[in-house]
């Protein structure tokens, strides 16, 4: 044995492998944990040399074991190898005589639970998932170097699992008692990045996740910023679970256990109901993922005591909600290359707040003081409560309660709340119309304003008829749709409509709708189909050769642009320029239209449009038309009329201030290979 140990000690790789095997066998014997005598220099309860403890700690911390072995002397490597071999033989004897316990280890349980918690959080909060995805992409180079996977949710799970494992050891929680683990105690630990780094290095991760554990530990050790970000995401994960725990509602110091979150982590969608008491009844947490509510525009209502507890009967509580499922489906559609014309659903909608326990959206009793968390009593007997403190969802509950109190004190507040939103929307539209990329109102906005009948005395009824609201169920749509829906709902209340504020809101919305109608009419020509626009130009008449040129253009455009709309005008202008080019070339050569090739047409364009030569093209074409006998100032010559339309300078695209003649932009578009391949 002395001779063979000498050979082993001379080979650092052999020592490293022997230590790894000895460590793995110890994990199997000690149910996933390393005995203290293998890692702690102060523990003398077992036969372990200082050199082996150093190497075992290096393996656990994901440090390069071969390099650690290289730093040892031959004598030190011999000592480490001898102890590793002694322990390995001893553990194999135990395994042979008593068998190995294959039940789940505490380390596996902690990692599995933390991975579930992170997955639940990312699936229910797409904002958080996107933020983490952006963070993960920032470390793409380091990830590739270390072999980390594209999806990094397990990295957060590993770090959180290490902290939960540390907490379980401190509290004496076994794997059989894991559901009783108070996971919220991890929050203060996760605020100390240095402590978490030490815990992560010492965490004996399950060997089956080494592909995650090793690179994450190495990157966390090398990049303090990476470790701090992981701590933040893990901390938010724990806070999100604590916020959804009904046992902790209004109890800032409540200590949530994993048992409280078992249903949510299993995917059970039923409400989490706290244990009933005679004083409090059943309580559920207010849902907050995706919901948004602005801070009220006014302070507490005058004339009421500061500590007054309000009790308000409400029909609906309207809220805006971003739908994660719709967003996920839109992503699937956008990534499917087989869908040529994707039909996206609206991700944001307006809906009445539903009781998480029974789904009821109507006739609730709300109570609370100004600035308190929301307390809502449903007719099913459940009390819906928003959390206290600064936990996620607490601001939503407070803002909803403030809005309801202001409306109860003065119904006209709803009109005052909406007027700034209308003004803000008008300003956004004005800014958009002055931008270089603006090409007219959106098709959905046009359809909406066209559906609004001439507004008589009852604006609310006109809006309701056009919008056909689905309330109290979810009604999704664009910003203008949701804004007008709120206005229609507010003005349907006589107390709001007949108030001076309500009348001002109505006047403001009437002006907004009138402006949108006017803008829609101004851009109506862009919604015409390309073929209809070309047909109108052809119907203006002209010489026989001119009509022959139009006939060929219509044949080509009919095969390629059927159903296309004019939009920015590039395609229709391009087809018109093609007609003009066919006419000029055939007339000058004395040949038929069918003899003119597309290469001939292309020769009429400048070779380089960036040198300013494009500006000269309309004048050159005009001179050739004059040579053919056309008066370019004539109001009755369709050829001259079209030439004057095509010589106007337009932006080359929506992102540039550079302008070129419509003739050059349009014809370049039509002659693009993406279109010509079909010609």
XYZ file of C-alpha atoms in Angstrom:
679
model
C 0.000 0.000 0.000
C 2.884 2.388 0.746
C 4.328 1.802 -2.713
C 0.979 2.353 -4.459
C 0.173 5.454 -2.395
C 3.509 6.853 -3.472
C 2.483 6.404 -7.122
C -0.916 8.022 -6.454
C 0.620 10.992 -4.615
C 2.887 11.644 -7.584
C -0.142 12.088 -9.844
C -2.323 15.124 -8.945
C -5.166 14.013 -11.221
C -5.271 10.604 -9.526
C -5.479 12.216 -6.072
C -8.236 14.558 -7.239
C -10.311 11.687 -8.608
C -9.827 9.620 -5.449
C -11.030 12.565 -3.305
C -14.094 13.056 -5.526
C -15.078 9.373 -5.306
C -14.548 9.307 -1.536
C -16.686 12.444 -1.151
C -19.523 11.081 -3.328
C -19.579 7.820 -1.367
C -19.761 9.774 1.904
C -22.757 11.683 0.548
C -24.555 8.401 -0.151
C -23.857 7.077 3.353
C -24.735 10.319 5.188
C -27.965 11.051 3.212
C -26.648 13.905 1.123
C -24.691 15.677 3.865
C -20.960 15.637 4.523
C -19.940 14.762 8.078
C -18.329 17.726 9.866
C -15.008 15.927 10.282
C -14.600 15.971 6.458
C -14.909 19.769 6.182
C -14.338 21.393 9.580
C -10.734 21.675 10.772
C -11.957 22.006 14.345
C -13.902 18.740 14.300
C -11.874 15.692 15.405
C -14.781 13.202 15.549
C -13.568 11.245 12.531
C -10.345 10.087 10.851
C -9.672 12.904 8.401
C -6.462 14.737 7.605
C -6.259 18.500 7.179
C -5.181 18.006 3.550
C -8.316 15.991 2.706
C -10.591 18.523 4.417
C -8.993 21.262 2.320
C -9.656 19.344 -0.907
C -13.222 18.391 0.063
C -13.985 22.044 0.776
C -12.529 22.923 -2.643
C -14.802 20.394 -4.384
C -17.851 21.705 -2.522
C -17.002 25.295 -3.463
C -16.543 24.272 -7.131
C -12.906 25.282 -7.128
C -10.616 23.520 -9.643
C -9.586 20.439 -7.668
C -6.631 19.499 -9.885
C -5.078 22.932 -9.334
C -5.606 22.577 -5.585
C -3.829 19.209 -5.670
C -0.971 20.730 -7.668
C -0.410 23.269 -4.880
C 0.123 20.492 -2.320
C 3.469 18.832 -1.724
C 3.889 15.147 -2.529
C 3.701 14.342 1.192
C 0.477 16.339 1.579
C -1.083 14.654 -1.444
C -0.069 11.271 0.022
C -1.776 12.153 3.312
C -4.947 13.279 1.514
C -5.008 10.150 -0.662
C -4.440 7.847 2.324
C -7.336 9.400 4.305
C -9.621 9.416 1.245
C -8.920 5.728 0.674
C -9.516 4.835 4.339
C -12.851 6.679 4.335
C -13.859 5.163 1.004
C -13.230 1.607 2.235
C -15.066 2.312 5.491
C -18.097 3.765 3.689
C -18.180 0.824 1.276
C -18.238 -1.572 4.241
C -21.158 0.359 5.780
C -22.986 0.370 2.460
C -22.424 -3.378 2.069
C -23.619 -4.242 5.574
C -26.485 -1.759 6.044
C -27.363 -0.711 2.492
C -27.782 2.842 1.203
C -30.791 5.028 1.980
C -32.149 6.168 -1.391
C -34.785 8.485 0.089
C -34.719 12.179 -0.778
C -32.004 14.102 1.017
C -32.411 17.470 2.732
C -30.204 19.077 0.088
C -32.368 17.656 -2.712
C -35.565 18.752 -0.954
C -34.333 22.325 -0.461
C -33.186 22.679 -4.061
C -36.382 21.103 -5.417
C -38.612 23.389 -3.366
C -36.635 26.505 -4.235
C -36.728 25.613 -7.944
C -40.517 25.252 -7.692
C -40.813 28.595 -5.918
C -38.770 30.360 -8.609
C -40.701 28.669 -11.435
C -44.022 29.671 -9.853
C -42.874 33.277 -9.497
C -41.628 33.599 -13.072
C -44.759 31.941 -14.506
C -47.144 34.179 -12.566
C -45.159 37.389 -13.021
C -43.963 37.863 -16.580
C -42.461 41.241 -15.681
C -40.084 39.478 -13.303
C -39.361 36.774 -15.884
C -38.418 39.366 -18.510
C -36.251 41.286 -16.071
C -34.395 38.094 -15.145
C -34.051 37.152 -18.815
C -32.405 40.514 -19.521
C -30.037 40.010 -16.579
C -29.165 36.499 -17.779
C -28.381 37.794 -21.274
C -25.966 40.368 -19.828
C -23.744 37.500 -18.672
C -23.924 35.576 -21.949
C -20.158 35.539 -22.508
C -19.347 34.319 -18.995
C -22.130 31.741 -19.204
C -20.780 30.308 -22.443
C -17.278 30.157 -20.971
C -18.527 28.194 -17.953
C -21.099 26.080 -19.777
C -24.183 27.537 -18.080
C -27.493 26.826 -19.861
C -29.581 29.394 -21.707
C -32.368 29.330 -19.093
C -31.025 30.459 -15.733
C -34.023 29.961 -13.440
C -32.209 27.033 -11.808
C -29.369 29.402 -10.891
C -31.741 31.362 -8.659
C -33.128 28.051 -7.401
C -29.631 26.880 -6.493
C -28.817 30.012 -4.510
C -32.191 30.036 -2.742
C -31.883 26.301 -2.092
C -28.499 26.859 -0.446
C -29.973 29.497 1.875
C -33.009 27.333 2.706
C -30.689 24.400 3.402
C -28.616 26.616 5.698
C -31.810 27.698 7.489
C -33.011 24.087 7.821
C -29.715 23.025 9.404
C -29.834 25.939 11.839
C -33.453 25.212 12.832
C -32.933 21.467 13.029
C -35.489 20.766 10.279
C -35.199 17.322 8.692
C -36.343 16.353 5.220
C -39.464 14.818 6.765
C -40.277 18.170 8.393
C -39.397 20.346 5.400
C -42.955 21.694 5.009
C -42.580 23.311 8.429
C -39.505 25.259 7.347
C -40.003 29.008 7.864
C -38.806 30.159 4.467
C -39.307 33.880 5.151
C -36.275 33.812 7.449
C -34.260 33.672 4.242
C -35.112 37.323 3.443
C -32.677 38.973 5.913
C -29.997 36.452 4.976
C -30.399 37.255 1.274
C -29.809 40.935 2.033
C -26.224 40.092 3.056
C -24.430 39.203 -0.186
C -21.202 38.278 1.569
C -22.975 35.840 3.879
C -24.855 34.288 0.960
C -21.579 33.849 -0.925
C -20.154 31.938 2.041
C -23.311 29.786 2.317
C -23.226 29.037 -1.413
C -19.589 27.931 -1.270
C -20.309 25.556 1.624
C -23.602 24.244 0.228
C -23.304 20.558 -0.650
C -25.518 20.597 -3.720
C -27.004 17.300 -4.941
C -24.449 15.712 -7.312
C -27.075 15.399 -10.054
C -27.153 19.201 -10.475
C -23.388 19.672 -10.756
C -23.876 21.026 -14.294
C -25.645 24.017 -12.698
C -23.974 24.168 -9.294
C -20.351 24.199 -10.454
C -20.544 27.054 -13.016
C -22.902 29.142 -10.853
C -20.614 28.872 -7.838
C -17.591 29.780 -9.941
C -19.285 32.774 -11.551
C -20.663 33.979 -8.205
C -17.171 33.763 -6.719
C -15.609 35.679 -9.614
C -18.339 38.330 -10.104
C -19.773 40.028 -7.022
C -22.356 41.827 -9.164
C -23.677 38.533 -10.511
C -24.037 37.184 -6.964
C -25.808 40.355 -5.795
C -28.322 40.127 -8.652
C -29.043 36.473 -7.884
C -29.624 37.420 -4.238
C -32.080 40.100 -5.310
C -34.106 37.735 -7.497
C -34.117 35.104 -4.747
C -35.230 37.710 -2.208
C -38.079 38.868 -4.474
C -39.115 35.239 -4.959
C -39.461 34.703 -1.217
C -41.285 38.028 -0.803
C -43.737 37.108 -3.566
C -44.620 33.857 -1.814
C -44.958 35.611 1.534
C -47.241 38.248 0.002
C -49.583 35.555 -1.277
C -49.833 33.811 2.080
C -53.231 34.553 3.702
C -51.818 33.613 7.110
C -49.568 36.641 6.939
C -52.160 39.248 5.915
C -51.868 42.309 8.157
C -49.253 40.445 10.216
C -45.925 41.922 9.202
C -43.989 39.608 11.507
C -45.827 36.457 10.375
C -43.462 33.574 9.657
C -44.586 31.732 6.527
C -43.845 28.038 6.203
C -43.439 26.033 3.028
C -46.680 24.232 3.883
C -48.529 27.515 3.366
C -47.291 27.647 -0.239
C -47.642 23.957 -1.088
C -50.892 24.400 -3.001
C -49.578 27.223 -5.204
C -46.347 25.354 -5.940
C -48.324 22.279 -6.984
C -50.229 24.411 -9.469
C -53.480 24.289 -7.505
C -55.423 27.380 -8.585
C -57.833 27.331 -5.649
C -57.606 30.232 -3.242
C -55.268 29.956 -0.281
C -57.592 30.322 2.696
C -56.316 31.047 6.177
C -57.504 29.094 9.182
C -60.903 30.519 10.217
C -61.366 32.281 13.520
C -64.514 33.699 15.039
C -63.140 37.238 14.765
C -61.681 37.181 11.276
C -63.463 34.494 9.286
C -61.790 33.178 6.151
C -59.201 35.409 4.473
C -57.578 35.318 1.038
C -54.830 37.452 -0.420
C -55.570 40.149 -2.976
C -54.100 39.080 -6.361
C -51.649 41.639 -7.691
C -49.612 40.111 -10.538
C -50.301 42.096 -13.696
C -52.624 44.591 -11.996
C -51.855 48.295 -12.078
C -53.415 51.285 -10.352
C -52.150 54.872 -10.305
C -51.847 56.914 -7.160
C -54.995 59.058 -6.720
C -54.769 62.584 -8.082
C -56.224 64.005 -4.851
C -55.519 63.603 -1.163
C -57.918 62.461 1.542
C -61.400 64.010 1.207
C -62.067 67.113 3.304
C -64.630 67.191 6.074
C -64.012 63.693 7.418
C -62.036 62.562 10.502
C -58.531 61.322 9.696
C -59.154 57.986 11.420
C -62.594 57.365 9.921
C -63.184 53.759 8.944
C -65.085 53.724 5.655
C -67.597 51.024 4.735
C -68.494 51.240 1.046
C -70.869 49.072 -0.978
C -69.519 48.801 -4.528
C -70.977 47.216 -7.650
C -67.691 46.769 -9.522
C -64.100 47.691 -8.867
C -62.597 48.284 -12.305
C -58.879 47.553 -12.674
C -56.419 47.281 -15.547
C -54.600 43.969 -15.795
C -51.783 42.781 -18.021
C -52.395 39.120 -18.927
C -49.304 36.909 -18.766
C -51.005 34.061 -20.655
C -51.877 36.325 -23.591
C -48.321 37.691 -23.607
C -46.915 34.169 -23.626
C -49.172 33.215 -26.547
C -48.161 36.338 -28.477
C -44.507 35.343 -28.028
C -45.279 31.896 -29.430
C -46.976 33.461 -32.452
C -44.128 35.908 -33.055
C -41.577 33.080 -33.059
C -43.579 30.887 -35.456
C -42.145 31.552 -38.909
C -45.014 29.663 -40.558
C -47.478 32.446 -39.625
C -47.145 35.126 -42.290
C -49.780 37.475 -40.832
C -49.754 37.021 -37.038
C -52.929 37.952 -35.210
C -51.868 39.157 -31.782
C -54.265 39.487 -28.865
C -54.261 42.546 -26.620
C -52.271 41.909 -23.477
C -53.864 44.664 -21.370
C -57.534 44.709 -20.455
C -60.084 46.327 -18.180
C -62.066 44.087 -15.866
C -63.905 44.016 -12.553
C -61.859 42.738 -9.641
C -62.822 39.127 -8.873
C -62.908 37.408 -5.507
C -60.008 34.899 -5.597
C -62.086 32.356 -3.657
C -65.327 32.227 -5.677
C -64.718 34.402 -8.753
C -67.565 36.818 -7.973
C -67.020 40.293 -9.490
C -70.029 42.209 -8.182
C -71.558 43.617 -4.986
C -68.698 43.781 -2.517
C -68.364 45.595 0.801
C -65.102 47.516 1.155
C -63.802 48.852 4.427
C -60.733 50.589 5.764
C -59.196 53.932 6.672
C -57.382 56.276 4.324
C -53.945 54.796 3.638
C -54.848 51.355 5.011
C -54.469 48.128 3.064
C -57.636 47.059 1.265
C -60.225 44.879 3.027
C -63.001 43.576 0.784
C -65.854 41.338 1.925
C -67.368 39.037 -0.701
C -70.861 37.580 -0.455
C -69.291 34.096 -0.414
C -68.083 34.803 3.119
C -64.415 35.339 2.269
C -62.523 38.497 3.164
C -60.038 39.624 0.498
C -57.102 41.503 2.005
C -54.017 43.170 0.604
C -50.790 42.697 2.575
C -49.445 45.251 5.010
C -45.938 46.668 5.040
C -43.966 46.966 1.802
C -44.668 43.493 0.445
C -45.614 43.168 -3.246
C -49.287 43.992 -3.763
C -49.542 46.314 -0.766
C -49.526 49.495 -2.902
C -52.248 48.131 -5.179
C -54.591 47.564 -2.235
C -53.939 50.995 -0.727
C -54.498 52.825 -4.016
C -57.715 50.949 -4.763
C -59.079 51.804 -1.318
C -58.140 55.484 -1.729
C -59.890 55.654 -5.115
C -63.038 54.089 -3.652
C -63.035 56.465 -0.672
C -62.693 59.519 -2.943
C -65.557 58.317 -5.156
C -67.720 57.619 -2.107
C -67.090 61.109 -0.720
C -67.713 62.755 -4.117
C -68.823 60.691 -7.154
C -67.557 63.456 -9.465
C -64.026 62.492 -8.463
C -64.181 59.759 -11.107
C -64.514 62.482 -13.770
C -61.629 64.473 -12.300
C -59.514 61.324 -12.260
C -60.111 60.648 -15.960
C -59.561 64.164 -17.318
C -55.741 64.061 -16.896
C -55.702 60.668 -18.616
C -57.584 62.104 -21.605
C -55.189 65.071 -21.737
C -52.183 62.743 -21.558
C -53.542 60.620 -24.408
C -54.145 63.721 -26.552
C -50.567 64.852 -25.951
C -49.164 61.436 -26.900
C -51.135 61.517 -30.140
C -49.941 65.046 -30.915
C -46.314 64.004 -30.339
C -46.766 60.935 -32.534
C -48.247 62.924 -35.405
C -45.217 65.209 -35.482
C -42.748 62.310 -35.567
C -41.030 61.313 -38.817
C -42.220 57.693 -38.509
C -45.920 58.592 -38.283
C -47.986 57.132 -41.123
C -51.520 57.737 -39.907
C -53.735 56.299 -37.173
C -53.739 52.605 -36.312
C -56.320 50.475 -38.108
C -57.977 49.419 -34.833
C -58.265 53.035 -33.714
C -59.839 53.909 -37.064
C -62.353 51.088 -36.735
C -63.277 52.310 -33.260
C -63.849 55.961 -34.145
C -65.811 54.956 -37.243
C -68.025 52.773 -35.060
C -68.894 55.704 -32.796
C -72.124 57.066 -34.255
C -72.707 60.823 -34.404
C -72.705 61.764 -30.747
C -76.063 63.064 -29.610
C -76.910 64.149 -26.105
C -75.919 60.855 -24.502
C -72.163 60.360 -25.009
C -72.059 57.381 -22.652
C -74.645 55.541 -24.741
C -72.805 56.315 -27.994
C -69.549 54.973 -26.544
C -71.261 51.896 -25.096
C -72.862 51.078 -28.458
C -69.506 51.335 -30.237
C -67.421 49.552 -27.632
C -69.907 46.779 -26.778
C -68.272 46.329 -23.364
C -67.811 42.865 -21.887
C -67.672 44.183 -18.330
C -67.555 42.951 -15.642
C -65.606 40.266 -17.543
C -62.290 41.176 -19.129
C -62.453 43.676 -22.010
C -59.067 43.933 -23.725
C -57.983 46.557 -26.217
C -55.684 49.400 -27.147
C -55.122 52.435 -24.938
C -57.925 54.482 -26.548
C -60.363 51.586 -26.191
C -59.711 51.180 -22.482
C -59.768 54.944 -21.890
C -63.148 55.413 -23.599
C -64.462 52.373 -21.761
C -63.596 54.017 -18.441
C -65.277 57.232 -19.595
C -68.440 55.394 -20.664
C -68.583 53.589 -17.321
C -68.091 56.840 -15.371
C -70.622 58.908 -17.352
C -73.244 56.159 -17.064
C -73.534 57.233 -13.404
C -75.944 60.232 -13.268
C -74.115 61.634 -10.226
C -70.971 61.892 -12.341
C -72.567 62.925 -15.634
C -74.654 65.790 -14.157
C -71.782 67.264 -12.131
C -69.705 70.190 -13.480
C -66.657 67.908 -13.575
C -68.621 65.300 -15.477
C -69.719 67.877 -18.039
C -66.124 69.035 -18.498
C -65.026 65.431 -18.994
C -67.783 64.893 -21.551
C -66.787 68.032 -23.461
C -63.140 66.964 -23.443
C -63.955 63.465 -24.726
C -66.252 64.814 -27.454
C -63.386 66.992 -28.683
C -61.029 64.006 -28.558
C -63.368 61.777 -30.581
C -63.980 64.570 -33.114
C -60.230 65.039 -33.523
C -59.716 61.292 -34.006
C -62.454 61.224 -36.646
C -60.863 64.157 -38.453
C -57.446 62.474 -38.377
C -59.007 59.253 -39.641
C -60.615 61.081 -42.577
C -57.334 62.845 -43.375
C -55.592 59.499 -43.800
C -58.487 57.678 -45.431
C -56.657 57.511 -48.756
C -53.868 55.439 -47.184
C -56.380 52.744 -46.253
C -57.384 52.316 -49.878
C -56.066 49.155 -51.543
C -53.086 49.532 -53.858
C -55.068 48.132 -56.791
C -57.901 50.609 -56.227
C -55.436 53.501 -56.170
C -53.814 52.300 -59.402
C -57.189 51.771 -61.030
C -58.178 55.360 -60.175
C -55.019 56.651 -61.848
C -55.612 54.484 -64.905
C -59.213 55.688 -65.192
C -57.997 59.262 -65.663
C -57.372 58.374 -69.320
C -54.446 59.330 -71.519
C -52.813 58.216 -74.804
C -53.045 54.633 -76.049
C -49.390 53.916 -75.143
C -50.070 55.278 -71.677
C -53.018 52.918 -71.211
C -50.911 50.007 -72.494
C -48.275 50.782 -69.864
C -50.990 50.837 -67.202
C -52.354 47.506 -68.415
C -48.984 45.812 -67.913
C -48.505 47.395 -64.481
C -51.994 46.324 -63.381
C -51.255 42.774 -64.528
C -48.037 42.630 -62.479
C -49.533 44.382 -59.428
C -52.638 42.209 -59.503
C -50.501 39.083 -59.037
C -48.354 40.526 -56.243
C -50.231 43.255 -54.357
C -53.773 41.953 -54.204
C -55.186 42.934 -50.817
C -52.287 45.287 -49.986
C -53.205 48.744 -48.722
C -51.594 52.008 -49.789
C -50.184 52.706 -46.322
C -47.067 54.851 -46.648
C -47.608 55.003 -50.415
C -44.339 53.366 -51.441
C -45.947 50.468 -53.324
C -48.605 52.530 -55.116
C -46.043 55.218 -56.009
C -43.662 52.499 -57.177
C -46.283 50.999 -59.485
C -47.101 54.453 -60.838
C -43.392 55.105 -61.458
C -43.132 51.724 -63.192
C -45.971 52.751 -65.502
C -44.254 56.056 -66.249
C -40.956 54.254 -66.980
C -42.628 51.707 -69.302
C -44.335 54.541 -71.155
C -41.136 56.579 -71.596
C -38.968 53.635 -72.707
C -41.506 52.137 -75.128
C -42.361 55.546 -76.625
C -38.703 56.507 -77.113
C -37.728 53.157 -78.671
C -40.855 52.837 -80.760
C -41.352 49.270 -79.502
C -44.276 47.733 -77.693
C -44.704 47.813 -73.932
C -44.065 44.077 -73.712
C -40.569 44.596 -75.195
C -39.420 46.733 -72.256
C -37.566 44.682 -69.636
C -37.201 45.314 -65.963
C -33.450 45.855 -66.423
C -34.316 48.703 -68.778
C -36.519 50.201 -66.077
C -33.820 49.769 -63.465
C -31.384 51.717 -65.627
C -33.503 54.827 -65.118
C -32.658 54.863 -61.401
C -29.387 56.228 -59.959
C -26.691 53.687 -59.178
C -26.095 55.286 -55.768
C -28.829 57.163 -53.901
C -26.546 58.388 -51.123
C -24.623 60.859 -53.305
C -27.620 63.131 -53.943
C -28.113 62.028 -57.548
C -31.628 60.786 -56.739
C -32.791 64.412 -56.549
C -32.040 64.841 -60.273
C -34.134 61.872 -61.472
C -37.552 63.628 -61.621
C -36.083 66.457 -63.714
C -34.486 63.962 -66.125
C -37.747 62.071 -66.518
C -39.585 65.379 -66.932
C -37.246 66.434 -69.733
C -37.878 63.139 -71.548
C -41.645 63.606 -71.147
C -41.362 67.113 -72.575
C -39.439 65.666 -75.508
C -42.396 63.325 -76.070
C -44.708 66.351 -76.295
C -46.132 66.602 -72.779
C -46.821 69.928 -71.034
C -45.677 69.281 -67.462
C -47.819 72.161 -66.127
C -51.024 70.896 -67.716
C -53.974 70.155 -65.413
C -55.623 67.905 -67.999
C -52.715 65.667 -68.950
C -52.791 62.515 -66.690
C -49.133 61.821 -67.519
C -48.073 65.274 -66.309
C -50.322 65.018 -63.240
C -48.740 61.717 -62.214
C -45.221 63.030 -62.836
C -45.890 66.022 -60.535
C -47.159 63.629 -57.841
C -44.034 61.464 -58.098
C -41.486 64.287 -58.009
C -42.406 65.281 -54.421
C -39.745 64.485 -51.804
C -40.738 62.021 -49.061
C -38.859 60.427 -46.096
C -36.957 57.347 -47.234
C -38.167 55.372 -44.185
C -39.661 55.808 -40.727
C -36.272 56.051 -39.004
C -34.448 58.632 -41.119
C -34.794 62.344 -41.830
C -33.304 61.883 -45.336
C -35.799 62.570 -48.129
C -35.897 61.495 -51.754
C -38.420 61.857 -54.592
C -41.423 59.534 -54.314
C -40.523 58.281 -57.798
C -37.140 56.942 -56.623
C -38.360 55.550 -53.301
C -41.390 53.818 -54.815
C -39.700 52.337 -57.867
C -36.773 51.084 -55.754
C -39.303 49.363 -53.499
C -41.142 47.676 -56.370
C -37.883 46.593 -58.021
C -36.623 45.070 -54.772
C -35.766 41.352 -55.251
C -38.327 40.418 -52.592
C -41.025 41.514 -55.024
C -39.317 40.846 -58.358
C -38.908 37.149 -57.583
C -42.673 36.914 -57.919
C -42.793 39.086 -61.045
